[in-house]
Structures are given as C-alpha cells and as structure tokens.
PDB file of C-alpha atoms in Angstrom:
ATOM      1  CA  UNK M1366       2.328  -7.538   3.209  1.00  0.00           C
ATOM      2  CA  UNK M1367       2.767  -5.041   6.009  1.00  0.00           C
ATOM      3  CA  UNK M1368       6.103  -3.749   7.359  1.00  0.00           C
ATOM      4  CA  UNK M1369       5.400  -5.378  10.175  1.00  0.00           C
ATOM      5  CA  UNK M1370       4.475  -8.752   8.555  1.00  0.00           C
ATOM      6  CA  UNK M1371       7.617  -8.557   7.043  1.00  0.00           C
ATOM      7  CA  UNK M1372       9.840  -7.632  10.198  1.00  0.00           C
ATOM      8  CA  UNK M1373       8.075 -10.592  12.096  1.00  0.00           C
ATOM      9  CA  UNK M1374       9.080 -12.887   9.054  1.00  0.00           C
ATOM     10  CA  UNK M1375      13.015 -11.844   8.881  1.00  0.00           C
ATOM     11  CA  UNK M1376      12.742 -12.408  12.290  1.00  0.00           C
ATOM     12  CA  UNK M1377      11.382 -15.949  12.269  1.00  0.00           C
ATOM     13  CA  UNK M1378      14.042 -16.466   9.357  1.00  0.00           C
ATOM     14  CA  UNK M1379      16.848 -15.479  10.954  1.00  0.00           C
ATOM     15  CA  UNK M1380      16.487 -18.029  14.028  1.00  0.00           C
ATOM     16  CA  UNK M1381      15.843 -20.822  11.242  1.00  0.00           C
ATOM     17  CA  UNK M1382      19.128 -20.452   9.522  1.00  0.00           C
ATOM     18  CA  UNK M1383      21.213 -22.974   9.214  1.00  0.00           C
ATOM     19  CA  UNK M1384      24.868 -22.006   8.031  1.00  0.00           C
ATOM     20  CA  UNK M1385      27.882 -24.089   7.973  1.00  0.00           C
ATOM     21  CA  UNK M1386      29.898 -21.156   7.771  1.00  0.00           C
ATOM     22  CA  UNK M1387      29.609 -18.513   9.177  1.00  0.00           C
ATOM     23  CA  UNK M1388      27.802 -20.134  11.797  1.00  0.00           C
ATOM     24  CA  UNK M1389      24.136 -19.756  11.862  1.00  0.00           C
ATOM     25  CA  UNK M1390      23.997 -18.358  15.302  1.00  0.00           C
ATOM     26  CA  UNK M1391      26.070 -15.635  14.075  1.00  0.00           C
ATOM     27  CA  UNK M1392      23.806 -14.896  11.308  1.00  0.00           C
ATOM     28  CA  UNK M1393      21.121 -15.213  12.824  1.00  0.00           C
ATOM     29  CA  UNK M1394      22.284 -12.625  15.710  1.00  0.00           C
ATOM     30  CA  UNK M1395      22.980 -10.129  12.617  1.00  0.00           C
ATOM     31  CA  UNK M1396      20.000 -10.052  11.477  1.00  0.00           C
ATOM     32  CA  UNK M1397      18.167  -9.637  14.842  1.00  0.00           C
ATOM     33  CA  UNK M1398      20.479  -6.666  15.351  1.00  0.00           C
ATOM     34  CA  UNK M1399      19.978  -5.015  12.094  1.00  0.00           C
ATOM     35  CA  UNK M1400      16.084  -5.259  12.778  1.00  0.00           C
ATOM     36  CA  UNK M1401      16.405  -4.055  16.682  1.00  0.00           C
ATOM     37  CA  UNK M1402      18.519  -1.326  16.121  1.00  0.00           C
ATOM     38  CA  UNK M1403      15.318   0.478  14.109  1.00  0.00           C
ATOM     39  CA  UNK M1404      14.725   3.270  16.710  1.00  0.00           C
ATOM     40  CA  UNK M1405      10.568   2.169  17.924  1.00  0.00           C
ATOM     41  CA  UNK M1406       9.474   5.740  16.680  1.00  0.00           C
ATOM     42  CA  UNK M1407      11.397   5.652  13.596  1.00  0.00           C
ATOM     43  CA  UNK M1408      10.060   7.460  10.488  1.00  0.00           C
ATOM     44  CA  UNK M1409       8.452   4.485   7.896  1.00  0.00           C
ATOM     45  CA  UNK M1410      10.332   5.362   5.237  1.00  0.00           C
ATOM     46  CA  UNK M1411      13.597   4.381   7.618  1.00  0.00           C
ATOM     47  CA  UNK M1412      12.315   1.385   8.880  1.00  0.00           C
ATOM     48  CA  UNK M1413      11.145   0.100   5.293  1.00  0.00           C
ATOM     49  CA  UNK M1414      14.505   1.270   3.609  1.00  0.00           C
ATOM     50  CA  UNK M1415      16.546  -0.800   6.754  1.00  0.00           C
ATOM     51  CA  UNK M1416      13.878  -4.061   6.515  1.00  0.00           C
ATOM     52  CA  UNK M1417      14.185  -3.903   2.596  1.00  0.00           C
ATOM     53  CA  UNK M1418      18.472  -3.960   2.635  1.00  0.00           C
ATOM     54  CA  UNK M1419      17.836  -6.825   5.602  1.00  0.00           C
ATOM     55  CA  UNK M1420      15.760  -8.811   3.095  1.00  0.00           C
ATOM     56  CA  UNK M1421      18.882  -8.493   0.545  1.00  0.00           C
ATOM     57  CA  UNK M1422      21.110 -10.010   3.036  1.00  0.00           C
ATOM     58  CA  UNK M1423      18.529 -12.752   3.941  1.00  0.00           C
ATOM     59  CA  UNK M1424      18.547 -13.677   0.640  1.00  0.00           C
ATOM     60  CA  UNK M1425      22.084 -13.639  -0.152  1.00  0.00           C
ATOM     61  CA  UNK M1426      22.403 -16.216   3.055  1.00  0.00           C
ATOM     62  CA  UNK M1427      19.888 -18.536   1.972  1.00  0.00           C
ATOM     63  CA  UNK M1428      21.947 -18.486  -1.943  1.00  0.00           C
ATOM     64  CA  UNK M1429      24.610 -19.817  -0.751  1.00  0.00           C
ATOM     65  CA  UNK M1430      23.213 -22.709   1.605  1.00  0.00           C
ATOM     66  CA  UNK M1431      21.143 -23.644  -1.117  1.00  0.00           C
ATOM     67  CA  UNK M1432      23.731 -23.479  -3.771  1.00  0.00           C
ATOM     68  CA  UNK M1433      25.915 -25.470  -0.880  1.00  0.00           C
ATOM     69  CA  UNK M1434      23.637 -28.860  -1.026  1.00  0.00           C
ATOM     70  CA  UNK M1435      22.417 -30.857  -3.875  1.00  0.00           C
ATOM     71  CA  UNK M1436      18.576 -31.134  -3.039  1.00  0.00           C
ATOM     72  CA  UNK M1437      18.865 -27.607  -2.764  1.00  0.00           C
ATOM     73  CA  UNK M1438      19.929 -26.650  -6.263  1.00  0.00           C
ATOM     74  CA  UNK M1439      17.128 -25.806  -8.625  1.00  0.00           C
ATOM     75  CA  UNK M1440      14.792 -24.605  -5.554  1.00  0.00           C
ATOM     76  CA  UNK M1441      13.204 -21.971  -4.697  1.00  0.00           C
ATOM     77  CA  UNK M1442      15.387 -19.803  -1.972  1.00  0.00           C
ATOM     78  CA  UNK M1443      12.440 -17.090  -0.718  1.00  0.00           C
ATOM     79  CA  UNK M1444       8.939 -15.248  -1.843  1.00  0.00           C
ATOM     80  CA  UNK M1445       9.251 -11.527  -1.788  1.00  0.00           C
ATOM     81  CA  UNK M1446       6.289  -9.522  -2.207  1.00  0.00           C
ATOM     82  CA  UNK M1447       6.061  -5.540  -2.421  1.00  0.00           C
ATOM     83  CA  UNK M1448       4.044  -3.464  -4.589  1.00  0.00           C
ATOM     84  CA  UNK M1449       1.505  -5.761  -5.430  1.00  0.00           C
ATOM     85  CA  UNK M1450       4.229  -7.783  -6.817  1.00  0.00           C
ATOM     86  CA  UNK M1451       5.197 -11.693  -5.972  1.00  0.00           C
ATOM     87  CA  UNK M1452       8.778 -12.166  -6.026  1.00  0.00           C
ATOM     88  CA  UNK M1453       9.758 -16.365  -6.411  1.00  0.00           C
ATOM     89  CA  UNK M1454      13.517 -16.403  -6.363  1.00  0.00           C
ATOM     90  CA  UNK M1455      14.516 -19.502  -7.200  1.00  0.00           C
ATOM     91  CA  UNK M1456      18.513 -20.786  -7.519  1.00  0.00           C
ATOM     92  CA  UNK M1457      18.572 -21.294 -11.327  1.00  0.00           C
ATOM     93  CA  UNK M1458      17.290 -19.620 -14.324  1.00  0.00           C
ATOM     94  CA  UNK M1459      13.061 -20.079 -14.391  1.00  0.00           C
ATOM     95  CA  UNK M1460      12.620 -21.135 -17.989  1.00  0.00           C
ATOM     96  CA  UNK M1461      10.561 -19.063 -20.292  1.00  0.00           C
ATOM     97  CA  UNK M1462       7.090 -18.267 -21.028  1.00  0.00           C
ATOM     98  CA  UNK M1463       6.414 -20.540 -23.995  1.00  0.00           C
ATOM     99  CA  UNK M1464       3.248 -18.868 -25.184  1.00  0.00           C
ATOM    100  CA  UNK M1465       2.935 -15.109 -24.502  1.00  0.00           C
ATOM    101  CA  UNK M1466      -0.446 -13.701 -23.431  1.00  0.00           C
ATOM    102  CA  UNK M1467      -2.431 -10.669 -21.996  1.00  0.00           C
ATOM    103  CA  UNK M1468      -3.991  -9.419 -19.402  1.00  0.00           C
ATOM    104  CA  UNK M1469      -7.581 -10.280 -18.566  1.00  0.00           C
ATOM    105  CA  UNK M1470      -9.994  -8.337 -20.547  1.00  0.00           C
ATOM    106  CA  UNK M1471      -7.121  -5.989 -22.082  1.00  0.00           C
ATOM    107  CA  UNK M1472      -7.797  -3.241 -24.055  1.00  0.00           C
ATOM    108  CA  UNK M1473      -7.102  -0.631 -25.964  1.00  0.00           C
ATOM    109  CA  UNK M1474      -8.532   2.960 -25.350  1.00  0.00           C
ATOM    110  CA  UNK M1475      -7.327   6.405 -26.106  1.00  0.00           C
ATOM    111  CA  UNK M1476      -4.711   7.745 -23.907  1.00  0.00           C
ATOM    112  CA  UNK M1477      -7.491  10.683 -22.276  1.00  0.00           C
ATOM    113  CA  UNK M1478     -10.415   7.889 -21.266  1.00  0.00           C
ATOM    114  CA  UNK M1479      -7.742   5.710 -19.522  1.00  0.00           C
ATOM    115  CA  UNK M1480      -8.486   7.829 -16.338  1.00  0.00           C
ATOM    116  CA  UNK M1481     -11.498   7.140 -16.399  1.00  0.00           C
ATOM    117  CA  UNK M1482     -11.620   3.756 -16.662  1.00  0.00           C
ATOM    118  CA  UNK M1483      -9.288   3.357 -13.847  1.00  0.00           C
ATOM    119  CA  UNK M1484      -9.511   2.047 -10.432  1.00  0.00           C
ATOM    120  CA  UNK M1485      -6.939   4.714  -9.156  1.00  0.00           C
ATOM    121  CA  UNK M1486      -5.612   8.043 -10.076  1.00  0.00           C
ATOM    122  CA  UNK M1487      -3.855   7.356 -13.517  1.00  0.00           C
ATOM    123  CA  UNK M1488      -0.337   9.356 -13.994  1.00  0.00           C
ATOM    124  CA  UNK M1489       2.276   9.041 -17.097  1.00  0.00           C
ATOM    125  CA  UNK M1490       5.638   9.114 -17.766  1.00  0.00           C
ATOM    126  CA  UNK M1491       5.982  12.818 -18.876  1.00  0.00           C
ATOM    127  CA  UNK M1492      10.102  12.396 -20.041  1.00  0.00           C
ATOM    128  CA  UNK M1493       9.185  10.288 -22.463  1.00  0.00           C
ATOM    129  CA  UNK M1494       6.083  12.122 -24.253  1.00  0.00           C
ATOM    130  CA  UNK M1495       2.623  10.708 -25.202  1.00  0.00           C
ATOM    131  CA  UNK M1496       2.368   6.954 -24.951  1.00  0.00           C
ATOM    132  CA  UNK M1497       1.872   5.461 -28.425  1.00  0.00           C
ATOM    133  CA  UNK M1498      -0.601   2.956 -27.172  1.00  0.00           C
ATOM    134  CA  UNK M1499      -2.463   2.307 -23.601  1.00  0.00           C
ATOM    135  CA  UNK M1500      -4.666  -0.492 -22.788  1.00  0.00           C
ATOM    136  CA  UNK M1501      -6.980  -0.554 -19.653  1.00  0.00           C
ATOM    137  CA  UNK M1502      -7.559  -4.574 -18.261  1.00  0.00           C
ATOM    138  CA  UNK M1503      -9.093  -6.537 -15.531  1.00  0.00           C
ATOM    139  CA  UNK M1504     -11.904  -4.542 -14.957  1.00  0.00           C
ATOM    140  CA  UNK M1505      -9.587  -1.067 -14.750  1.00  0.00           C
ATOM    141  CA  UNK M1506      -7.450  -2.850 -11.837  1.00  0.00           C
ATOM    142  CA  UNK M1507      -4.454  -2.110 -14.589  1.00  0.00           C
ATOM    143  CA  UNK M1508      -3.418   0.407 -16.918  1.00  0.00           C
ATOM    144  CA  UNK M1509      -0.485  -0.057 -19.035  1.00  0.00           C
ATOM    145  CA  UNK M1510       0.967   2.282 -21.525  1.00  0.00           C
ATOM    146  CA  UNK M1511       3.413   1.966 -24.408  1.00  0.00           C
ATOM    147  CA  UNK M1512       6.293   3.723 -25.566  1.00  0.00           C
ATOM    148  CA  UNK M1513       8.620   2.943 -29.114  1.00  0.00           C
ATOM    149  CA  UNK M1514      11.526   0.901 -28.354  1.00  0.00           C
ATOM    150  CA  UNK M1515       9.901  -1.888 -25.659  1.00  0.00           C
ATOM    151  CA  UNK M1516       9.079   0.303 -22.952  1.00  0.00           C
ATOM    152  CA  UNK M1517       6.122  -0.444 -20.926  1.00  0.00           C
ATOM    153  CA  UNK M1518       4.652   1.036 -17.811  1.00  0.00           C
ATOM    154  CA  UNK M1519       2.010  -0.735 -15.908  1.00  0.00           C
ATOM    155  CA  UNK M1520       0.194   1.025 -13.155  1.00  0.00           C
ATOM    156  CA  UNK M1521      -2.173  -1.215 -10.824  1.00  0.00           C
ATOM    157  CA  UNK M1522      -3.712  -1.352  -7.516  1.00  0.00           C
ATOM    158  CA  UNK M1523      -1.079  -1.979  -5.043  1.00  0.00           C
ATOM    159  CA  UNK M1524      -3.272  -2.014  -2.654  1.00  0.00           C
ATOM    160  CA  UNK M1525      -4.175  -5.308  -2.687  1.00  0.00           C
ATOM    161  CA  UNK M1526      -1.128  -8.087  -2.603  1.00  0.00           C
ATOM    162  CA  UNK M1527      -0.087  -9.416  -4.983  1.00  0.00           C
ATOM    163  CA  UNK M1528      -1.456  -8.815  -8.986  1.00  0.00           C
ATOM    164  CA  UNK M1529       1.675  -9.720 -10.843  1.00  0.00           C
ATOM    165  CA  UNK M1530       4.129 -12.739  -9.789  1.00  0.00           C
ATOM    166  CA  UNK M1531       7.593 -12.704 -11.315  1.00  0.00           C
ATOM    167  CA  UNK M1532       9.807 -15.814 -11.429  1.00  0.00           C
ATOM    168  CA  UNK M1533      13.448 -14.882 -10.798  1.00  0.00           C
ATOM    169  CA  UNK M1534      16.937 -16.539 -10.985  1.00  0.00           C
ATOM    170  CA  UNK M1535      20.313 -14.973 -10.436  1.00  0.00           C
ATOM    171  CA  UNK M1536      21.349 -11.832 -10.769  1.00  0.00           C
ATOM    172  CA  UNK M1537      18.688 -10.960  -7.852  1.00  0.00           C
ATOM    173  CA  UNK M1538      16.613  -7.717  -7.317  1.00  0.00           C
ATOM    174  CA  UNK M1539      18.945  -4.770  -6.051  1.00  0.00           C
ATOM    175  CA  UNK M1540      17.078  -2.300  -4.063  1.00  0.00           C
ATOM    176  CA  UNK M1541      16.860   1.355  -4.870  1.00  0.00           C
ATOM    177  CA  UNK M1542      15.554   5.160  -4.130  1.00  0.00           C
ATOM    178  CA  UNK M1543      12.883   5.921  -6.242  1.00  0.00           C
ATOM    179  CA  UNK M1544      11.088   8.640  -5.401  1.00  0.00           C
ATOM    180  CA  UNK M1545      11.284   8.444  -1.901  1.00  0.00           C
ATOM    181  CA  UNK M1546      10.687   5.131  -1.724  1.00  0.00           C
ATOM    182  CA  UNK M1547      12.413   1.593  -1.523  1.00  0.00           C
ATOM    183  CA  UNK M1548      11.813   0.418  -5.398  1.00  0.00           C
ATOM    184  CA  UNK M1549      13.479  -2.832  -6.890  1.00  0.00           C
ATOM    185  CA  UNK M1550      15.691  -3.009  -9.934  1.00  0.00           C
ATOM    186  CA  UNK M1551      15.470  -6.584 -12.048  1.00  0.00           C
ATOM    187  CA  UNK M1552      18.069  -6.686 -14.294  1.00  0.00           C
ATOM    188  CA  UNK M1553      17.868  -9.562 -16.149  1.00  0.00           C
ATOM    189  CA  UNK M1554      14.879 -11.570 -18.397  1.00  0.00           C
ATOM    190  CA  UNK M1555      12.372 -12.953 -16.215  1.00  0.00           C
ATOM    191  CA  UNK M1556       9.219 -14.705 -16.872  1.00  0.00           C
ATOM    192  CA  UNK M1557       6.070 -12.354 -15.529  1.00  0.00           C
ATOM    193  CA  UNK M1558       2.209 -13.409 -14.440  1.00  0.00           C
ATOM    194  CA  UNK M1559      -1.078 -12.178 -13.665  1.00  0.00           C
ATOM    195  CA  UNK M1560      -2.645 -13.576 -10.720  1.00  0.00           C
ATOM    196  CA  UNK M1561      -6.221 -13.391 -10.927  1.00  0.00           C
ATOM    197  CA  UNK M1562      -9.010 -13.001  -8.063  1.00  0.00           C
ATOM    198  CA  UNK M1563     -10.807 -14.618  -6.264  1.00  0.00           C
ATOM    199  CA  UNK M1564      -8.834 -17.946  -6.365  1.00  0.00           C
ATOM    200  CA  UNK M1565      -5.356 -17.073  -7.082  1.00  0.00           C
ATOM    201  CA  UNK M1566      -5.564 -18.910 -10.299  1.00  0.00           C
ATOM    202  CA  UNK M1567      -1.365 -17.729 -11.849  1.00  0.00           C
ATOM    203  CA  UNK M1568      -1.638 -16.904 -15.853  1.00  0.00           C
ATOM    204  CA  UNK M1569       1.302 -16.611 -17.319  1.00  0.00           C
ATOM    205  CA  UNK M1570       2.102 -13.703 -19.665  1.00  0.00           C
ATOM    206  CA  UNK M1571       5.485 -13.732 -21.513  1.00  0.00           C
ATOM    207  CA  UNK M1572       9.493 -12.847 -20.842  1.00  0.00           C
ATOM    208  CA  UNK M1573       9.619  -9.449 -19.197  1.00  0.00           C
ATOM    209  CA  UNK M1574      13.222  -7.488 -19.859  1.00  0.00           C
ATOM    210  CA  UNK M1575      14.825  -5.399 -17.028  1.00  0.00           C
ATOM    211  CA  UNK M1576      12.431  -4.028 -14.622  1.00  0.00           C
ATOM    212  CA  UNK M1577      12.253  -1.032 -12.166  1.00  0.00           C
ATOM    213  CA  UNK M1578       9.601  -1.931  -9.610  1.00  0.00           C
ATOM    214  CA  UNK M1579       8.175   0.780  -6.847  1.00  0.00           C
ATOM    215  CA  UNK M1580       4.699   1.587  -4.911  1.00  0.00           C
ATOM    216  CA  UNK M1581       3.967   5.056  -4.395  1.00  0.00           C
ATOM    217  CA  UNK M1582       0.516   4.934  -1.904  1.00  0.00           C
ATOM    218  CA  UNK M1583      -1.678   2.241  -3.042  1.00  0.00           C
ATOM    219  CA  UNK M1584      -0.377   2.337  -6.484  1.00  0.00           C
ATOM    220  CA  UNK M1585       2.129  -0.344  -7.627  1.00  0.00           C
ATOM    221  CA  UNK M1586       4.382   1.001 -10.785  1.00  0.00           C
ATOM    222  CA  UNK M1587       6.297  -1.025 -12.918  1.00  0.00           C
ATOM    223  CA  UNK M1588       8.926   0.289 -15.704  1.00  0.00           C
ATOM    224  CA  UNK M1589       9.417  -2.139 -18.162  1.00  0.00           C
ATOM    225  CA  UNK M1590      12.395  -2.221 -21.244  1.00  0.00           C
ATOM    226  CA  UNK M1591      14.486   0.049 -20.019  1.00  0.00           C
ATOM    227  CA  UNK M1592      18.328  -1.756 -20.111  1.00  0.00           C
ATOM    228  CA  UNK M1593      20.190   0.907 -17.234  1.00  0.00           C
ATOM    229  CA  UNK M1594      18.694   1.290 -13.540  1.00  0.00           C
ATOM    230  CA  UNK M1595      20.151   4.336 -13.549  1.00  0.00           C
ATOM    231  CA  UNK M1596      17.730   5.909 -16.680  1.00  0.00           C
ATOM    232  CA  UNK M1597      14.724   3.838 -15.429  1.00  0.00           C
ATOM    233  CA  UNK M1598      14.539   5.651 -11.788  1.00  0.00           C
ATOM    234  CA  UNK M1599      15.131   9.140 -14.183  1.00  0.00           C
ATOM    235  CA  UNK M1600      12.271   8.419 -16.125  1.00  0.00           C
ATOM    236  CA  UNK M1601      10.652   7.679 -12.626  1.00  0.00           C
ATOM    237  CA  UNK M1602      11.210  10.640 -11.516  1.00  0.00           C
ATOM    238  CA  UNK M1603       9.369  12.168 -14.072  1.00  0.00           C
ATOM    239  CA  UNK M1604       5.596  10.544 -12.972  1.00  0.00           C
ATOM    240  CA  UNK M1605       3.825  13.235 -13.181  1.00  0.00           C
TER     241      UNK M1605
END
C-alpha cells in the first residue's frame, strides 16, 4: 500500500468513528489534524514516520469501542499492511497454528548460492556470524536464514503487497526506528502465513515468537526469535 493509500484510508477512518467517549467528532478532528499538519513538501521519511504513529492511535480508538460492545469482542479491529506484510489485529488472542508448515518449494542451499537464487539483492545479519542454515523458497521470492537459539531472518520481495499475513491479538505492534525507517516490533506469539500468488490462497505456517518487522527499498525484512526490541533493531543495524 502506498503512503498515500494509507493517508486517504486514516482519513476515511477517522470520519467513521464512532466513540461514546471522547466523542467521535473529537477524534475524528484529531486525526484529521495530525494528518494535515504534514507540511505538502515534507521529506517521506516524515510523513511515513507521522502516518505510521497516526495508525497506532487509530488502532488504539477502535480497541476500545470494540472491547466496549459485545458483538464486537472477538473481532477483528483493523488490517495493517507494510513491508509486504498483512497485519489482522483482532481483539482476542488468534489461536494457534495446529500443524506447522513451510514455505512453498523451500529449500536448503549453501549460504554463498543463496544470492543467486534470489529475486533481490540478498544481505545477512553480520553481528551474529554465518547462518547455520538458509533455505531459498517460492521460486527465490524468499530467503530465510538460521541462526542457534530460534533466530530467523526472512528477506522477501516487498515490493509486491503482501507475502506473509500475521494474525495478532493484544499487546499490538509498537512502531520503531530501524534503520531509518518506520519498522514494527511484535512482541508477543502470533500465528504467521504465506500468501501465495496468483489467487491469494492464505497457508498457514506455525507460531512465530517476537518479531521486528521493517522494509528497506523493495525488500521486506523480518527478525524472528529475538525476546528484546531493543537487541533485535541492534542486530538490524548490522545488515550488511
């Protein structure tokens, strides 16, 4: 989704609110303001850091009318999507995967032929040495790569939206620098998907851990296993 997608979206959403308290005219005026007080020439990285906190408060709003009503409980609140990644927030716990999978047409190569197997310019984690295993799938639209202790990185073609769908109750997605750009910190277990082409068809893969999420270009990043948001955006930092 472009920024501007997104902006036009928060916009509709904010004159659709409907808040018993504070009242939803008020909200809704908030959130206008936050979005109209982006400067027109404003550098992207700005604007996308301002829409991104906007979509936090957005969210937060539409948590606690849901939570507020019975037929709301158990719904889903909003879709977020960024980085090749779609984001179902939903007011409860998802349940979990029941029978882990992989990716389509996963596999193993050796760490120097992942490159060229790739769709897109393959990078590593350098802070945390050689991968111990890497696996290429879906026709090199994904490269993931393995470290001891549960960490996984996958790397995949952001460029297209979305790959991977996540399913996400509370605590929600805090935003956060990475790199220069607006990334997203899950903190808690969360079922995670594969959404094939060309007819959306979802496969589910298995319970993901705490997740650091980011896009840098037309690459979509995700840092998998790592417990503390604060050592996931240092490893991060250390793409190279």
């Amino acid at each position: 989704m472009s920024s501007d997608d997104l902006e036009a979206e928060l916009r509709a959403l904010a004159e659709s609110l409907d808040v018993p308290a504070p009242p939803p005219d008020q909200v809704a005026a908030t959130v206008r303001a936050r979005l109209d007080a982006l400067p027109p020439h404003a550098p992207a990285n700005a604007r996308r850091r301002v829409r991104w906190r906007v979509v936090a408060v957005v969210v937060a709003v539409i948590v606690a009318v849901t939570a507020a009503t019975p037929q709301g409980r158990q719904a889903v609140l909003t879709i977020l999507r960024h980085a090749g990644i779609e984001l179902t927030l939903t007011s409860d716990t998802p349940p979990p995967v029941a029978t882990p999978t992989v990716l389509p047409g996963e596999r193993a190569v050796p760490p120097g032929q992942a490159a060229a197997q790739a769709r897109f310019p393959v990078r590593t984690l350098t802070a945390l040495g050689p991968p111990r295993r890497v696996t290429v799938s879906d026709g090199g639209r994904v490269v993931s790569m393995f470290w001891p202790g549960g960490i996984r990185f996958d790397q995949f073609d952001g460029g297209m939206d979305p790959y991977f769908f996540k399913r996400l109750g509370p605590p929600f997605p805090q935003d956060v620098p990475v790199n220069g750009v607006t990334g997203w910190w899950l903190s808690g277990e969360h079922p995670v998907g594969y959404i094939t082409r060309p007819d959306d068809t979802e496969i589910p893969l298995r319970q993901a851990g705490p997740t650091l999420v980011w896009q840098t270009g037309a690459v979509g990043y995700r840092l998998e296993g790592v417990t503390a948001m604060d050592r996931a955006v240092e490893l991060a930092r250390s793409l190279g």
